[in-house]
Short mmCIF file of C-alpha atoms in Angstrom, two decimals:
data_model
loop_
_atom_site.label_atom_id
_atom_site.label_comp_id
_atom_site.label_asym_id
_atom_site.label_seq_id
_atom_site.Cartn_x
_atom_site.Cartn_y
_atom_site.Cartn_z
CA MET A 1 19.41 -14.99 -18.12
CA VAL A 2 16.98 -13.48 -15.70
CA ARG A 3 18.10 -13.38 -12.03
CA ARG A 4 16.11 -12.68 -8.79
CA GLY A 5 18.00 -13.28 -5.15
CA TYR A 6 16.41 -15.19 -2.31
CA GLU A 7 17.17 -16.10 0.98
CA CYS A 8 14.89 -19.54 0.68
CA VAL A 9 14.20 -20.72 3.92
CA GLY A 10 11.79 -24.12 4.95
CA ARG A 11 8.51 -24.57 2.73
CA ALA A 12 7.65 -20.86 1.94
CA GLY A 13 11.32 -20.71 0.34
CA ASN A 14 10.19 -23.72 -1.92
CA ILE A 15 6.66 -21.58 -2.74
CA ARG A 16 9.13 -18.85 -3.54
CA ARG A 17 11.47 -21.18 -5.41
CA TYR A 18 8.52 -22.99 -7.70
CA VAL A 19 7.05 -18.89 -8.40
CA ALA A 20 10.54 -18.27 -9.33
CA ASP A 21 11.02 -21.25 -11.19
CA ARG A 22 7.56 -19.83 -13.30
CA ILE A 23 8.75 -17.16 -14.54
CA GLY A 24 12.74 -17.87 -14.87
CA VAL A 25 14.69 -16.96 -12.55
CA ILE A 26 18.00 -18.11 -10.97
CA ILE A 27 17.58 -18.00 -7.12
CA ILE A 28 20.44 -17.29 -4.99
CA ALA A 29 20.85 -19.05 -2.00
CA SER A 30 22.29 -16.70 0.47
CA ILE A 31 23.19 -13.57 0.78
CA PRO A 32 25.99 -12.18 2.43
CA ILE A 33 24.74 -8.86 3.85
CA SER A 34 21.88 -9.13 6.19
CA SER A 35 18.43 -7.98 4.61
CA LYS A 36 17.23 -7.12 7.95
CA LEU A 37 17.14 -4.40 9.68
CA PRO A 38 18.75 -3.90 13.07
CA SER A 39 16.94 -3.84 15.89
CA ARG A 40 18.11 -0.30 17.23
CA ARG A 41 17.74 2.92 14.59
CA SER A 42 20.84 4.16 13.42
CA LYS A 43 22.37 7.42 14.10
CA ASN A 44 21.02 9.16 11.36
CA GLU A 45 17.71 7.06 10.51
CA PHE A 46 15.09 9.73 10.61
CA TYR A 47 11.66 7.00 10.28
CA ARG A 48 12.03 3.57 11.04
CA TYR A 49 9.73 1.53 8.77
CA TYR A 50 9.04 -2.03 10.28
CA ALA A 51 9.26 -3.91 6.64
CA GLY A 52 12.44 -1.87 5.52
CA TYR A 53 15.70 -3.46 4.96
CA PRO A 54 18.51 -1.68 5.58
CA LEU A 55 20.27 0.48 3.09
CA ASP A 56 23.82 -1.25 3.08
CA PHE A 57 21.79 -4.74 1.94
CA ALA A 58 19.89 -2.50 -0.72
CA GLU A 59 23.39 -0.90 -1.88
CA TRP A 60 25.26 -4.42 -2.14
CA ALA A 61 22.38 -5.80 -4.27
CA LEU A 62 22.29 -2.92 -6.73
CA SER A 63 26.45 -3.94 -6.99
CA GLU A 64 25.36 -7.80 -7.72
CA LEU A 65 22.85 -6.28 -10.66
CA ASN A 66 25.88 -5.21 -12.41
CA LEU A 67 23.85 -2.18 -14.20
CA SER A 68 24.69 -0.36 -17.06
CA PRO A 69 25.15 3.26 -17.41
CA GLY A 70 21.83 5.09 -17.42
CA ALA A 71 20.08 2.01 -16.40
CA LEU A 72 16.19 2.17 -14.53
CA VAL A 73 15.48 0.62 -11.46
CA ILE A 74 11.76 0.14 -10.54
CA ASP A 75 10.02 -1.04 -6.83
CA PRO A 76 6.82 -1.51 -7.45
CA TRP A 77 6.45 -1.52 -3.66
CA ASN A 78 8.59 1.49 -2.60
CA GLY A 79 7.95 1.47 1.09
CA SER A 80 10.50 4.01 3.19
CA ALA A 81 12.53 4.03 -0.11
CA THR A 82 14.93 2.10 0.98
CA THR A 83 15.99 1.41 -3.27
CA ALA A 84 15.75 4.69 -4.15
CA ALA A 85 18.32 6.32 -1.59
CA ALA A 86 20.71 3.45 -2.69
CA CYS A 87 20.12 4.03 -6.66
CA ALA A 88 20.47 7.95 -5.54
CA ARG A 89 23.61 7.12 -4.26
CA PHE A 90 24.68 4.26 -6.78
CA GLY A 91 23.84 6.86 -9.69
CA ALA A 92 20.94 4.73 -11.58
CA SER A 93 17.66 6.29 -12.39
CA PHE A 94 14.85 5.10 -10.33
CA GLN A 95 10.91 4.65 -10.29
CA GLY A 96 9.21 3.61 -7.13
CA TYR A 97 5.68 3.04 -6.08
CA ASP A 98 3.49 2.55 -3.29
CA ILE A 99 -0.43 2.74 -3.20
CA ASN A 100 -0.06 4.07 0.81
CA PRO A 101 0.14 8.02 0.24
CA VAL A 102 1.90 8.59 3.58
CA MET A 103 4.96 6.24 2.36
CA VAL A 104 5.07 8.27 -1.37
CA HIS A 105 5.64 11.42 1.13
CA LEU A 106 8.63 9.79 3.26
CA GLY A 107 9.96 8.20 0.04
CA ARG A 108 10.12 11.56 -2.09
CA ALA A 109 11.85 13.10 1.00
CA ARG A 110 14.11 10.98 1.34
CA VAL A 111 15.38 11.38 -1.96
CA ALA A 112 14.68 15.35 -2.30
CA SER A 113 17.39 17.57 -2.84
CA SER A 114 19.25 20.40 -0.76
CA VAL A 115 17.17 22.87 -3.09
CA ASP A 116 14.06 21.06 -1.97
CA PHE A 117 14.94 21.25 1.44
CA GLU A 118 15.38 24.91 1.00
CA GLU A 119 11.91 25.64 -0.47
CA ALA A 120 10.59 23.09 2.11
CA GLU A 121 11.40 25.30 5.02
CA GLU A 122 10.25 28.62 3.10
CA ILE A 123 6.73 26.33 2.71
CA ILE A 124 6.86 25.85 6.65
CA ASN A 125 7.54 29.77 7.40
CA ALA A 126 4.42 30.27 4.90
CA VAL A 127 2.01 28.54 6.89
CA ASP A 128 3.89 29.84 10.09
CA GLU A 129 3.33 33.53 8.81
CA ILE A 130 -0.38 32.12 7.82
CA VAL A 131 -1.59 31.72 11.68
CA ALA A 132 0.75 34.26 13.08
CA LYS A 133 -1.84 35.33 15.39
CA SER A 134 -2.77 32.31 17.03
CA ARG A 135 -0.69 31.41 20.18
CA ILE A 136 -2.92 27.99 20.21
CA VAL A 137 -3.30 26.16 17.28
CA SER A 138 -4.53 23.15 16.01
CA ILE A 139 -3.78 20.15 13.46
CA GLN A 140 -6.64 21.19 11.51
CA MET A 141 -5.57 24.70 11.47
CA VAL A 142 -1.81 24.32 10.37
CA GLY A 143 -3.11 21.57 7.95
CA SER A 144 -5.70 24.25 5.86
CA ALA A 145 -2.97 26.76 6.59
CA PHE A 146 -0.72 24.54 4.45
CA ARG A 147 -3.33 24.03 1.82
CA GLU A 148 -3.64 27.65 1.36
CA LEU A 149 -0.01 27.51 -0.61
CA PRO A 150 0.22 26.24 -4.10
CA VAL A 151 2.32 23.37 -4.84
CA SER A 152 4.83 24.88 -7.10
CA ASN A 153 7.58 22.05 -6.45
CA GLU A 154 6.19 18.05 -5.44
CA SER A 155 9.23 17.70 -3.67
CA ALA A 156 9.48 20.34 -1.64
CA HIS A 157 5.73 19.99 -0.28
CA SER A 158 6.18 16.12 0.24
CA VAL A 159 9.88 17.33 2.35
CA ALA A 160 7.74 19.21 4.67
CA ILE A 161 4.57 16.91 5.24
CA ALA A 162 7.05 14.38 6.03
CA ALA A 163 9.22 16.36 8.41
CA LEU A 164 5.77 16.28 10.72
CA PHE A 165 5.35 13.18 10.50
CA PRO A 166 7.34 12.23 13.61
CA TYR A 167 5.46 15.11 15.79
CA ALA A 168 1.98 13.47 14.49
CA ARG A 169 2.73 10.21 16.23
CA ALA A 170 4.17 11.81 19.58
CA LEU A 171 1.67 13.82 19.76
CA LEU A 172 -0.99 11.01 19.76
CA ASN A 173 1.19 9.48 22.14
CA VAL A 174 1.50 5.98 20.51
CA ARG A 175 2.43 2.80 22.85
CA LYS A 176 5.01 0.73 21.36
CA THR A 177 3.82 -3.01 21.26
CA LYS A 178 4.77 -6.23 19.74
CA ASN A 179 1.92 -5.83 17.37
CA PRO A 180 2.87 -2.28 15.09
CA SER A 181 -0.18 -1.87 13.25
CA TRP A 182 -2.01 -1.70 17.12
CA PHE A 183 -3.51 1.46 17.79
CA ARG A 184 -6.13 2.67 20.41
CA ARG A 185 -9.63 2.67 18.68
CA ASN A 186 -10.72 6.25 18.04
CA THR A 187 -7.28 8.08 17.66
CA THR A 188 -7.88 11.59 16.41
CA PHE A 189 -6.46 14.60 16.23
CA ASP A 190 -9.43 16.64 17.39
CA GLY A 191 -9.69 18.37 20.31
CA MET A 192 -5.54 18.56 20.48
CA SER A 193 -4.34 22.22 21.22
CA ILE A 194 -0.95 22.69 20.42
CA ASN A 195 1.62 25.91 21.07
CA LYS A 196 2.25 27.70 17.93
CA ASP A 197 6.08 28.24 18.52
CA GLU A 198 6.48 24.99 19.90
CA ILE A 199 4.88 22.70 17.14
CA PHE A 200 6.78 24.95 13.95
CA SER A 201 10.37 24.70 15.97
CA SER A 202 10.14 21.04 16.02
CA TRP A 203 8.71 20.56 12.54
CA LYS A 204 12.01 22.94 11.57
CA ILE A 205 14.19 20.48 13.97
CA LEU A 206 12.69 17.78 12.43
CA LEU A 207 13.49 19.02 8.84
CA ARG A 208 17.00 19.36 9.63
CA GLU A 209 16.71 15.50 10.88
CA VAL A 210 15.49 14.52 7.15
CA SER A 211 18.16 16.21 5.26
CA LEU A 212 21.07 14.17 7.39
CA TRP A 213 18.74 10.85 6.50
CA ARG A 214 18.42 11.64 2.69
CA GLY A 215 20.24 9.59 0.17
CA THR A 216 20.40 11.73 -2.96
CA GLN A 217 23.71 12.73 -4.33
CA GLU A 218 23.37 16.29 -5.17
CA ASP A 219 25.62 15.59 -8.54
CA THR A 220 22.96 13.55 -10.88
CA ASN A 221 24.34 13.57 -13.80
CA GLY A 222 21.28 12.98 -15.89
CA VAL A 223 19.87 10.42 -12.61
CA ALA A 224 15.98 10.75 -12.76
CA ILE A 225 14.38 9.53 -8.98
CA SER A 226 10.56 9.65 -9.09
CA ILE A 227 8.55 8.07 -6.67
CA GLU A 228 4.40 8.10 -7.13
CA ARG A 229 1.30 6.60 -5.94
CA GLY A 230 0.85 3.44 -7.78
CA ASP A 231 -0.97 -0.27 -7.75
CA SER A 232 1.40 -3.38 -8.55
CA ARG A 233 -1.54 -5.08 -9.59
CA LYS A 234 -2.05 -2.00 -12.23
CA SER A 235 -0.20 -0.50 -15.05
CA LEU A 236 3.10 0.35 -13.80
CA GLY A 237 4.57 1.87 -17.00
CA ARG A 238 5.18 1.17 -20.85
CA LYS A 239 6.61 -2.14 -21.57
CA ASP A 240 10.03 -3.24 -21.14
CA ALA A 241 10.86 0.13 -19.69
CA PHE A 242 13.14 -0.84 -16.86
CA ASP A 243 16.26 -2.74 -16.46
CA GLY A 244 16.20 -3.94 -12.81
CA MET A 245 14.15 -4.17 -10.03
CA LEU A 246 15.01 -4.51 -5.81
CA THR A 247 12.55 -4.71 -3.71
CA SER A 248 10.48 -6.65 -0.84
CA PRO A 249 6.81 -7.37 -1.52
CA PRO A 250 4.33 -6.91 1.58
CA TYR A 251 4.64 -9.70 4.11
CA LEU A 252 2.12 -12.65 4.39
CA THR A 253 1.86 -12.18 8.11
CA ARG A 254 -1.43 -10.01 8.44
CA LEU A 255 0.49 -7.25 8.85
CA ASP A 256 -2.00 -3.67 7.98
CA TYR A 257 0.84 -2.01 6.94
CA VAL A 258 -1.81 1.34 6.05
CA GLN A 259 -3.20 0.94 9.91
CA ALA A 260 0.58 1.07 11.26
CA THR A 261 1.28 4.78 9.54
CA LEU A 262 -2.40 6.22 11.11
CA PRO A 263 -0.73 8.64 13.02
CA GLU A 264 0.99 10.29 9.95
CA PHE A 265 -2.07 9.38 7.51
CA LEU A 266 -4.21 11.19 9.60
CA LEU A 267 -1.64 14.20 9.38
CA LEU A 268 -1.97 13.69 5.78
CA LYS A 269 -5.54 14.26 5.62
CA GLU A 270 -5.38 17.51 7.13
CA PHE A 271 -2.52 18.48 4.75
CA ASP A 272 -3.51 17.22 1.42
CA ALA A 273 -6.03 15.19 -0.48
CA VAL A 274 -6.09 10.98 0.41
CA PRO A 275 -8.20 7.94 -0.17
CA ASN A 276 -10.99 6.78 1.84
CA MET A 277 -8.76 4.93 4.71
CA GLN A 278 -11.11 1.85 4.48
CA ARG A 279 -10.37 1.21 0.89
CA LEU A 280 -7.11 1.78 1.27
CA ARG A 281 -6.50 -0.71 3.75
CA ARG A 282 -9.01 -3.64 1.71
CA SER A 283 -6.67 -2.74 -1.56
CA MET A 284 -3.22 -3.46 -0.01
CA LEU A 285 -1.33 -6.73 -0.94
CA GLY A 286 -1.11 -8.69 2.04
CA SER A 287 -4.40 -6.83 3.63
CA PRO A 288 -5.73 -8.51 7.03
CA LEU A 289 -9.18 -7.42 5.37
CA THR A 290 -9.71 -9.76 2.61
CA SER A 291 -12.53 -10.47 0.47
CA GLU A 292 -13.06 -13.73 -2.22
CA ARG A 293 -11.92 -13.58 -5.53
CA PRO A 294 -12.82 -15.36 -8.44
CA SER A 295 -12.75 -18.96 -8.47
CA ARG A 296 -11.40 -18.58 -11.84
CA SER A 297 -8.52 -16.50 -10.57
CA LEU A 298 -7.67 -19.51 -8.28
CA GLU A 299 -7.63 -21.53 -10.79
CA ARG A 300 -4.68 -19.79 -12.20
CA LEU A 301 -2.28 -20.19 -9.42
CA PRO A 302 0.25 -22.67 -9.69
CA ALA A 303 -0.30 -26.23 -8.44
CA ASP A 304 1.91 -25.95 -5.50
CA ILE A 305 0.04 -22.74 -4.37
CA ARG A 306 -3.42 -24.47 -4.46
CA LYS A 307 -2.36 -27.40 -2.97
CA VAL A 308 -1.07 -25.39 0.21
CA LEU A 309 -4.66 -23.29 -0.16
CA GLY A 310 -6.45 -26.63 -0.21
CA ARG A 311 -4.45 -27.63 2.72
CA ILE A 312 -5.45 -24.53 5.02
CA GLU A 313 -9.10 -25.16 3.56
CA SER A 314 -9.44 -28.37 5.33
CA HIS A 315 -7.03 -27.87 8.35
CA GLY A 316 -9.49 -28.50 11.83
CA SER A 317 -8.45 -24.98 13.44
CA LYS A 318 -10.76 -22.50 13.69
CA ALA A 319 -11.61 -20.00 10.39
CA SER A 320 -9.26 -22.40 8.80
CA ALA A 321 -11.70 -22.89 5.48
CA SER A 322 -13.28 -19.51 6.14
CA TYR A 323 -10.93 -16.36 6.93
CA TYR A 324 -7.54 -17.64 6.58
CA HIS A 325 -8.19 -19.63 3.75
CA ARG A 326 -9.84 -16.25 1.96
CA PHE A 327 -6.82 -14.40 3.49
CA PHE A 328 -3.80 -16.70 1.91
CA SER A 329 -5.68 -16.95 -1.27
CA THR A 330 -6.05 -13.10 -1.69
CA TYR A 331 -2.63 -12.60 -0.73
CA PHE A 332 -1.33 -15.16 -4.15
CA VAL A 333 -3.59 -14.01 -6.68
CA ASP A 334 -2.73 -10.29 -6.02
CA LEU A 335 1.02 -11.47 -5.71
CA GLN A 336 0.19 -13.25 -9.30
CA ALA A 337 -1.19 -10.04 -10.92
CA SER A 338 1.51 -7.92 -9.41
CA MET A 339 4.23 -10.16 -10.95
CA ARG A 340 2.55 -10.33 -14.20
CA ASN A 341 2.68 -6.45 -14.36
CA ILE A 342 5.93 -6.47 -13.50
CA ALA A 343 7.28 -8.85 -15.95
CA LYS A 344 5.83 -6.69 -18.62
CA VAL A 345 7.76 -3.74 -17.77
CA LEU A 346 10.94 -5.67 -17.09
CA LYS A 347 13.56 -5.68 -20.02
CA GLY A 348 13.98 -9.42 -21.43
CA GLY A 349 17.25 -10.36 -19.68
CA SER A 350 16.83 -7.96 -16.94
CA LEU A 351 18.32 -8.59 -13.64
CA ARG A 352 15.91 -8.88 -10.30
CA LEU A 353 16.81 -9.20 -6.59
CA HIS A 354 13.83 -9.87 -4.17
CA GLY A 355 13.61 -9.55 -0.45
CA ARG A 356 11.38 -11.87 1.29
CA SER A 357 7.95 -11.92 1.87
CA ILE A 358 6.32 -15.08 3.80
#
């Protein structure tokens, strides 16, 4: 029997229930552990991801899956790698994908080994030596020095980059608002002068903070944890590769997940290769930057969802027939494509538990 856990509420829950029923899923009506992040950051929480869920929820969910020894779990929307951290503690192998390169580096840092952290510190020291003659540096200068170093350990490379993410956010002086993706226009590091000793001192302090946040057990006993950049609507691996899935799809809330990581993305742009940001924003599942989907794609959606889209299109409020119909249509078409890909890589009879997406 295939199972996916949901906490179903109201009409949104009915839509999820229909989608689940279409692929042979039993829905768990209630979850004993909250899947919502607490309002306050925990002591060792290095990075607060708006759309994340708590580690104790992920650990409980994995225990509910009753996975066999040597099981392989997938999360096609990896985010801040909570599922990966839970798998590392649980002793299950894991493959995570995220389309946003910022979250890929952050996720790798969360499950890196102590050796990876030692090598990350060596990378930071090497960058410091390259710019040693300068008392004042810029993010661009530090990033250029970082790029001079060969990548011999991908995880250590990601750890070193991710450790500097909070510094980038603080440097841009981002003001908190109710909308977590709001940033001032033309935000940039251009023209910023930074004391060299201050940035490298902060970098090493933040590296230690990441090490307290990480979820890896040193004795892995053959457990493999991998996080790569990937699109849930495209190939996620070979057929029947995974024993289970724990994930939370992007919310249907018009939240711009890429824009929400703008400071980190701008930093990463100086330190590593990144895709075009506007194209990346448009390609995200649930992106508020929408484009039309072919009518044949809409015709493939379940009848209940087509009915909801029809009601949105005929609603009298402003932009219902244009922007909002296009936005909701895009989300469901892309979600359906993702679910089809996921179904291909999950073994028959595998167990899946999902968080809320609507």
